[in-house]
């Protein structure tokens, strides 16, 4: 108030309203009372990170099956001889696939090419030799002629156990991938043991093509199923393959002059293959759980060491 009794003319300071986003901020005459309605957040579907890995394991057996089928029925590499050029070409293709994928973003898929190479260059000749020895006449313990069959069967069994153990360790982070990786080897065993004629390069390529393509289809089927049901597909596929082969006349039929040891070696090899198919994903899951438990136990000790707390 002034000394003469008058009143000062007080002017209120300008009020700066907060700017609105959208059309209200761009047009000065627009009303600021209307705010844009926020859009409801869409629910993100849970993504399974293991699904593309499982599907990727179908590439190597699919390529192996198609190329083996082409080599078995056409082309100059299908001729039999001292050097199996078709199998050598197929092994070279698998080596190229392994080298091309081992440094990629999905380096774990390179191991599927390594499994395909072990199937072609390792298991296929071993189980072919076992099948040929088991079908030799006069193989019996009483005749002291069962030693080659025993040695061949033991080598095949040892090879399967070593590869299965490697699959458990190498794919412990993805147990479903361990099951898919071992499937081509498991399906090849009954396919080759059921061959009654002489196993030449063409017969070996046919058995490899059938088992590899079947393994690729099993992998695609497992990819389309939930995570908990994937590990059950390879054992079911092995049972289906054995039943189909027996129905087609490619079951356990050996010369009548052979002894019981031939049937025993056949069933031991087949049953051990089935046990490994069941056990590989289970052992990989147990190993994954054990590794996670050890990491959880080591984490407090590592954090205490970083903070300078003396460890007891």
mmCIF file of C-alpha atoms in Angstrom, residues 108-310:
data_model
loop_
_atom_site.group_PDB
_atom_site.id
_atom_site.type_symbol
_atom_site.label_atom_id
_atom_site.label_comp_id
_atom_site.label_asym_id
_atom_site.label_seq_id
_atom_site.Cartn_x
_atom_site.Cartn_y
_atom_site.Cartn_z
ATOM 1 C CA UNK A 108 27.149 -74.883 -31.083
ATOM 2 C CA UNK A 109 25.694 -75.983 -34.422
ATOM 3 C CA UNK A 110 29.207 -76.795 -35.621
ATOM 4 C CA UNK A 111 29.159 -79.742 -33.242
ATOM 5 C CA UNK A 112 26.286 -81.263 -35.198
ATOM 6 C CA UNK A 113 28.575 -81.393 -38.240
ATOM 7 C CA UNK A 114 31.233 -83.004 -36.065
ATOM 8 C CA UNK A 115 28.691 -85.614 -34.957
ATOM 9 C CA UNK A 116 27.812 -86.249 -38.608
ATOM 10 C CA UNK A 117 31.504 -86.755 -39.375
ATOM 11 C CA UNK A 118 31.867 -89.185 -36.468
ATOM 12 C CA UNK A 119 28.820 -91.065 -37.723
ATOM 13 C CA UNK A 120 30.120 -91.381 -41.284
ATOM 14 C CA UNK A 121 33.842 -91.871 -40.725
ATOM 15 C CA UNK A 122 33.683 -93.619 -37.347
ATOM 16 C CA UNK A 123 30.514 -95.528 -36.521
ATOM 17 C CA UNK A 124 29.506 -96.536 -40.053
ATOM 18 C CA UNK A 125 32.625 -98.602 -40.851
ATOM 19 C CA UNK A 126 32.756 -100.062 -37.328
ATOM 20 C CA UNK A 127 29.155 -101.248 -37.207
ATOM 21 C CA UNK A 128 29.423 -102.451 -40.829
ATOM 22 C CA UNK A 129 32.366 -104.607 -39.816
ATOM 23 C CA UNK A 130 30.419 -105.882 -36.808
ATOM 24 C CA UNK A 131 27.415 -106.812 -38.963
ATOM 25 C CA UNK A 132 29.635 -108.613 -41.472
ATOM 26 C CA UNK A 133 31.417 -110.596 -38.757
ATOM 27 C CA UNK A 134 28.166 -111.541 -37.019
ATOM 28 C CA UNK A 135 26.802 -112.988 -40.264
ATOM 29 C CA UNK A 136 29.809 -115.197 -40.877
ATOM 30 C CA UNK A 137 28.943 -118.912 -40.676
ATOM 31 C CA UNK A 138 30.133 -121.105 -37.815
ATOM 32 C CA UNK A 139 30.589 -118.284 -35.290
ATOM 33 C CA UNK A 140 30.333 -119.932 -31.876
ATOM 34 C CA UNK A 141 32.156 -120.037 -28.578
ATOM 35 C CA UNK A 142 32.453 -123.826 -28.772
ATOM 36 C CA UNK A 143 34.321 -123.565 -32.079
ATOM 37 C CA UNK A 144 36.632 -120.818 -30.732
ATOM 38 C CA UNK A 145 35.586 -118.657 -33.679
ATOM 39 C CA UNK A 146 33.710 -115.904 -31.841
ATOM 40 C CA UNK A 147 36.743 -113.737 -31.041
ATOM 41 C CA UNK A 148 36.410 -111.408 -34.089
ATOM 42 C CA UNK A 149 32.712 -110.894 -33.337
ATOM 43 C CA UNK A 150 33.450 -110.139 -29.685
ATOM 44 C CA UNK A 151 36.173 -107.640 -30.542
ATOM 45 C CA UNK A 152 34.063 -105.903 -33.217
ATOM 46 C CA UNK A 153 31.081 -105.620 -30.868
ATOM 47 C CA UNK A 154 33.216 -104.289 -28.011
ATOM 48 C CA UNK A 155 34.730 -101.628 -30.275
ATOM 49 C CA UNK A 156 31.284 -100.475 -31.433
ATOM 50 C CA UNK A 157 29.995 -100.355 -27.857
ATOM 51 C CA UNK A 158 33.044 -98.422 -26.659
ATOM 52 C CA UNK A 159 32.705 -95.948 -29.529
ATOM 53 C CA UNK A 160 29.041 -95.323 -28.705
ATOM 54 C CA UNK A 161 29.788 -94.813 -25.000
ATOM 55 C CA UNK A 162 32.608 -92.345 -25.698
ATOM 56 C CA UNK A 163 30.513 -90.280 -28.136
ATOM 57 C CA UNK A 164 27.551 -90.326 -25.727
ATOM 58 C CA UNK A 165 29.767 -89.065 -22.891
ATOM 59 C CA UNK A 166 31.094 -86.314 -25.138
ATOM 60 C CA UNK A 167 27.528 -85.282 -26.043
ATOM 61 C CA UNK A 168 26.636 -85.059 -22.346
ATOM 62 C CA UNK A 169 29.581 -82.754 -21.598
ATOM 63 C CA UNK A 170 29.486 -80.693 -24.799
ATOM 64 C CA UNK A 171 25.725 -80.057 -24.713
ATOM 65 C CA UNK A 172 25.164 -79.838 -20.965
ATOM 66 C CA UNK A 173 23.850 -76.281 -21.352
ATOM 67 C CA UNK A 174 21.152 -77.507 -23.778
ATOM 68 C CA UNK A 175 20.084 -81.064 -22.807
ATOM 69 C CA UNK A 176 17.604 -81.254 -25.692
ATOM 70 C CA UNK A 177 20.455 -80.633 -28.115
ATOM 71 C CA UNK A 178 22.388 -83.524 -26.543
ATOM 72 C CA UNK A 179 19.509 -85.864 -27.347
ATOM 73 C CA UNK A 180 19.264 -84.580 -30.915
ATOM 74 C CA UNK A 181 23.028 -84.812 -31.434
ATOM 75 C CA UNK A 182 23.186 -88.489 -30.475
ATOM 76 C CA UNK A 183 20.125 -89.471 -32.516
ATOM 77 C CA UNK A 184 21.900 -90.061 -35.910
ATOM 78 C CA UNK A 185 24.332 -92.512 -34.307
ATOM 79 C CA UNK A 186 21.592 -94.363 -32.455
ATOM 80 C CA UNK A 187 19.419 -94.746 -35.559
ATOM 81 C CA UNK A 188 22.345 -95.983 -37.653
ATOM 82 C CA UNK A 189 23.051 -99.030 -35.442
ATOM 83 C CA UNK A 190 19.862 -101.057 -36.141
ATOM 84 C CA UNK A 191 19.865 -99.888 -39.746
ATOM 85 C CA UNK A 192 23.275 -101.428 -40.456
ATOM 86 C CA UNK A 193 22.933 -104.498 -38.229
ATOM 87 C CA UNK A 194 19.785 -105.451 -40.147
ATOM 88 C CA UNK A 195 21.531 -105.641 -43.536
ATOM 89 C CA UNK A 196 21.580 -109.300 -44.561
ATOM 90 C CA UNK A 197 23.603 -109.030 -47.772
ATOM 91 C CA UNK A 198 27.243 -108.056 -48.094
ATOM 92 C CA UNK A 199 27.738 -104.503 -46.897
ATOM 93 C CA UNK A 200 29.393 -102.652 -49.748
ATOM 94 C CA UNK A 201 29.662 -98.910 -50.214
ATOM 95 C CA UNK A 202 26.202 -98.590 -51.738
ATOM 96 C CA UNK A 203 24.515 -100.521 -48.913
ATOM 97 C CA UNK A 204 26.391 -98.429 -46.335
ATOM 98 C CA UNK A 205 25.359 -95.181 -48.038
ATOM 99 C CA UNK A 206 21.732 -96.318 -48.183
ATOM 100 C CA UNK A 207 21.695 -97.142 -44.471
ATOM 101 C CA UNK A 208 23.380 -93.827 -43.662
ATOM 102 C CA UNK A 209 20.910 -91.902 -45.829
ATOM 103 C CA UNK A 210 17.846 -93.510 -44.234
ATOM 104 C CA UNK A 211 19.060 -93.035 -40.660
ATOM 105 C CA UNK A 212 20.235 -89.448 -41.270
ATOM 106 C CA UNK A 213 16.995 -88.328 -42.930
ATOM 107 C CA UNK A 214 14.986 -90.002 -40.175
ATOM 108 C CA UNK A 215 17.134 -88.208 -37.571
ATOM 109 C CA UNK A 216 16.524 -84.870 -39.328
ATOM 110 C CA UNK A 217 12.768 -85.475 -39.271
ATOM 111 C CA UNK A 218 12.916 -86.417 -35.590
ATOM 112 C CA UNK A 219 14.763 -83.175 -34.851
ATOM 113 C CA UNK A 220 12.183 -81.061 -36.693
ATOM 114 C CA UNK A 221 9.401 -82.833 -34.802
ATOM 115 C CA UNK A 222 11.161 -82.239 -31.479
ATOM 116 C CA UNK A 223 11.568 -78.538 -32.358
ATOM 117 C CA UNK A 224 7.787 -78.163 -32.760
ATOM 118 C CA UNK A 225 7.065 -79.648 -29.321
ATOM 119 C CA UNK A 226 7.387 -78.062 -25.862
ATOM 120 C CA UNK A 227 10.746 -78.256 -24.142
ATOM 121 C CA UNK A 228 9.753 -80.970 -21.695
ATOM 122 C CA UNK A 229 8.649 -83.384 -24.437
ATOM 123 C CA UNK A 230 11.637 -83.081 -26.776
ATOM 124 C CA UNK A 231 13.920 -85.538 -25.028
ATOM 125 C CA UNK A 232 11.321 -88.304 -25.362
ATOM 126 C CA UNK A 233 11.256 -88.158 -29.169
ATOM 127 C CA UNK A 234 14.628 -89.879 -29.946
ATOM 128 C CA UNK A 235 13.852 -93.030 -27.886
ATOM 129 C CA UNK A 236 10.426 -93.294 -29.515
ATOM 130 C CA UNK A 237 12.056 -92.867 -32.937
ATOM 131 C CA UNK A 238 14.520 -95.672 -32.182
ATOM 132 C CA UNK A 239 11.702 -98.029 -31.191
ATOM 133 C CA UNK A 240 9.718 -97.124 -34.316
ATOM 134 C CA UNK A 241 12.736 -97.706 -36.548
ATOM 135 C CA UNK A 242 13.480 -101.124 -35.031
ATOM 136 C CA UNK A 243 9.853 -102.221 -35.444
ATOM 137 C CA UNK A 244 9.757 -101.025 -39.067
ATOM 138 C CA UNK A 245 13.048 -102.753 -39.892
ATOM 139 C CA UNK A 246 11.899 -106.018 -38.330
ATOM 140 C CA UNK A 247 8.625 -105.816 -40.255
ATOM 141 C CA UNK A 248 10.631 -105.332 -43.453
ATOM 142 C CA UNK A 249 12.706 -108.444 -42.757
ATOM 143 C CA UNK A 250 15.815 -106.658 -41.475
ATOM 144 C CA UNK A 251 15.786 -107.983 -37.963
ATOM 145 C CA UNK A 252 18.077 -110.339 -36.023
ATOM 146 C CA UNK A 253 18.469 -113.203 -38.524
ATOM 147 C CA UNK A 254 21.815 -115.004 -38.515
ATOM 148 C CA UNK A 255 23.116 -118.286 -39.982
ATOM 149 C CA UNK A 256 21.796 -121.412 -38.312
ATOM 150 C CA UNK A 257 25.328 -122.733 -37.944
ATOM 151 C CA UNK A 258 26.230 -119.878 -35.579
ATOM 152 C CA UNK A 259 25.942 -120.101 -31.827
ATOM 153 C CA UNK A 260 23.956 -118.108 -29.299
ATOM 154 C CA UNK A 261 26.805 -115.660 -28.893
ATOM 155 C CA UNK A 262 25.787 -113.959 -32.160
ATOM 156 C CA UNK A 263 22.290 -113.208 -30.882
ATOM 157 C CA UNK A 264 23.697 -112.059 -27.540
ATOM 158 C CA UNK A 265 26.096 -109.593 -29.182
ATOM 159 C CA UNK A 266 23.319 -108.244 -31.414
ATOM 160 C CA UNK A 267 20.970 -107.658 -28.483
ATOM 161 C CA UNK A 268 23.681 -106.203 -26.244
ATOM 162 C CA UNK A 269 24.596 -103.650 -28.898
ATOM 163 C CA UNK A 270 20.974 -102.725 -29.560
ATOM 164 C CA UNK A 271 19.977 -102.502 -25.902
ATOM 165 C CA UNK A 272 23.030 -100.429 -25.016
ATOM 166 C CA UNK A 273 22.152 -98.041 -27.846
ATOM 167 C CA UNK A 274 18.640 -97.688 -26.435
ATOM 168 C CA UNK A 275 19.997 -97.056 -22.924
ATOM 169 C CA UNK A 276 22.299 -94.336 -24.241
ATOM 170 C CA UNK A 277 19.462 -92.681 -26.141
ATOM 171 C CA UNK A 278 17.439 -92.547 -22.929
ATOM 172 C CA UNK A 279 20.373 -91.572 -20.727
ATOM 173 C CA UNK A 280 22.150 -88.854 -22.730
ATOM 174 C CA UNK A 281 19.546 -86.073 -22.194
ATOM 175 C CA UNK A 282 19.002 -87.130 -18.565
ATOM 176 C CA UNK A 283 22.727 -87.052 -17.817
ATOM 177 C CA UNK A 284 23.091 -83.697 -19.616
ATOM 178 C CA UNK A 285 20.267 -82.217 -17.527
ATOM 179 C CA UNK A 286 21.830 -83.535 -14.301
ATOM 180 C CA UNK A 287 25.202 -82.098 -15.285
ATOM 181 C CA UNK A 288 23.598 -78.743 -16.050
ATOM 182 C CA UNK A 289 21.919 -78.725 -12.648
ATOM 183 C CA UNK A 290 25.168 -79.660 -10.900
ATOM 184 C CA UNK A 291 27.064 -76.873 -12.667
ATOM 185 C CA UNK A 292 24.374 -74.349 -11.695
ATOM 186 C CA UNK A 293 24.534 -75.512 -8.056
ATOM 187 C CA UNK A 294 28.309 -75.120 -7.964
ATOM 188 C CA UNK A 295 28.084 -71.652 -9.485
ATOM 189 C CA UNK A 296 25.488 -70.604 -6.887
ATOM 190 C CA UNK A 297 27.725 -71.892 -4.109
ATOM 191 C CA UNK A 298 30.795 -70.087 -5.439
ATOM 192 C CA UNK A 299 29.048 -66.752 -6.019
ATOM 193 C CA UNK A 300 28.937 -65.599 -2.329
ATOM 194 C CA UNK A 301 32.568 -66.563 -1.851
ATOM 195 C CA UNK A 302 33.619 -64.620 -4.931
ATOM 196 C CA UNK A 303 31.644 -61.533 -3.861
ATOM 197 C CA UNK A 304 33.196 -61.736 -0.382
ATOM 198 C CA UNK A 305 36.668 -61.960 -1.849
ATOM 199 C CA UNK A 306 36.011 -58.931 -4.066
ATOM 200 C CA UNK A 307 34.900 -56.878 -1.034
ATOM 201 C CA UNK A 308 37.935 -57.861 1.022
ATOM 202 C CA UNK A 309 36.053 -60.026 3.533
ATOM 203 C CA UNK A 310 38.326 -62.753 4.881
#
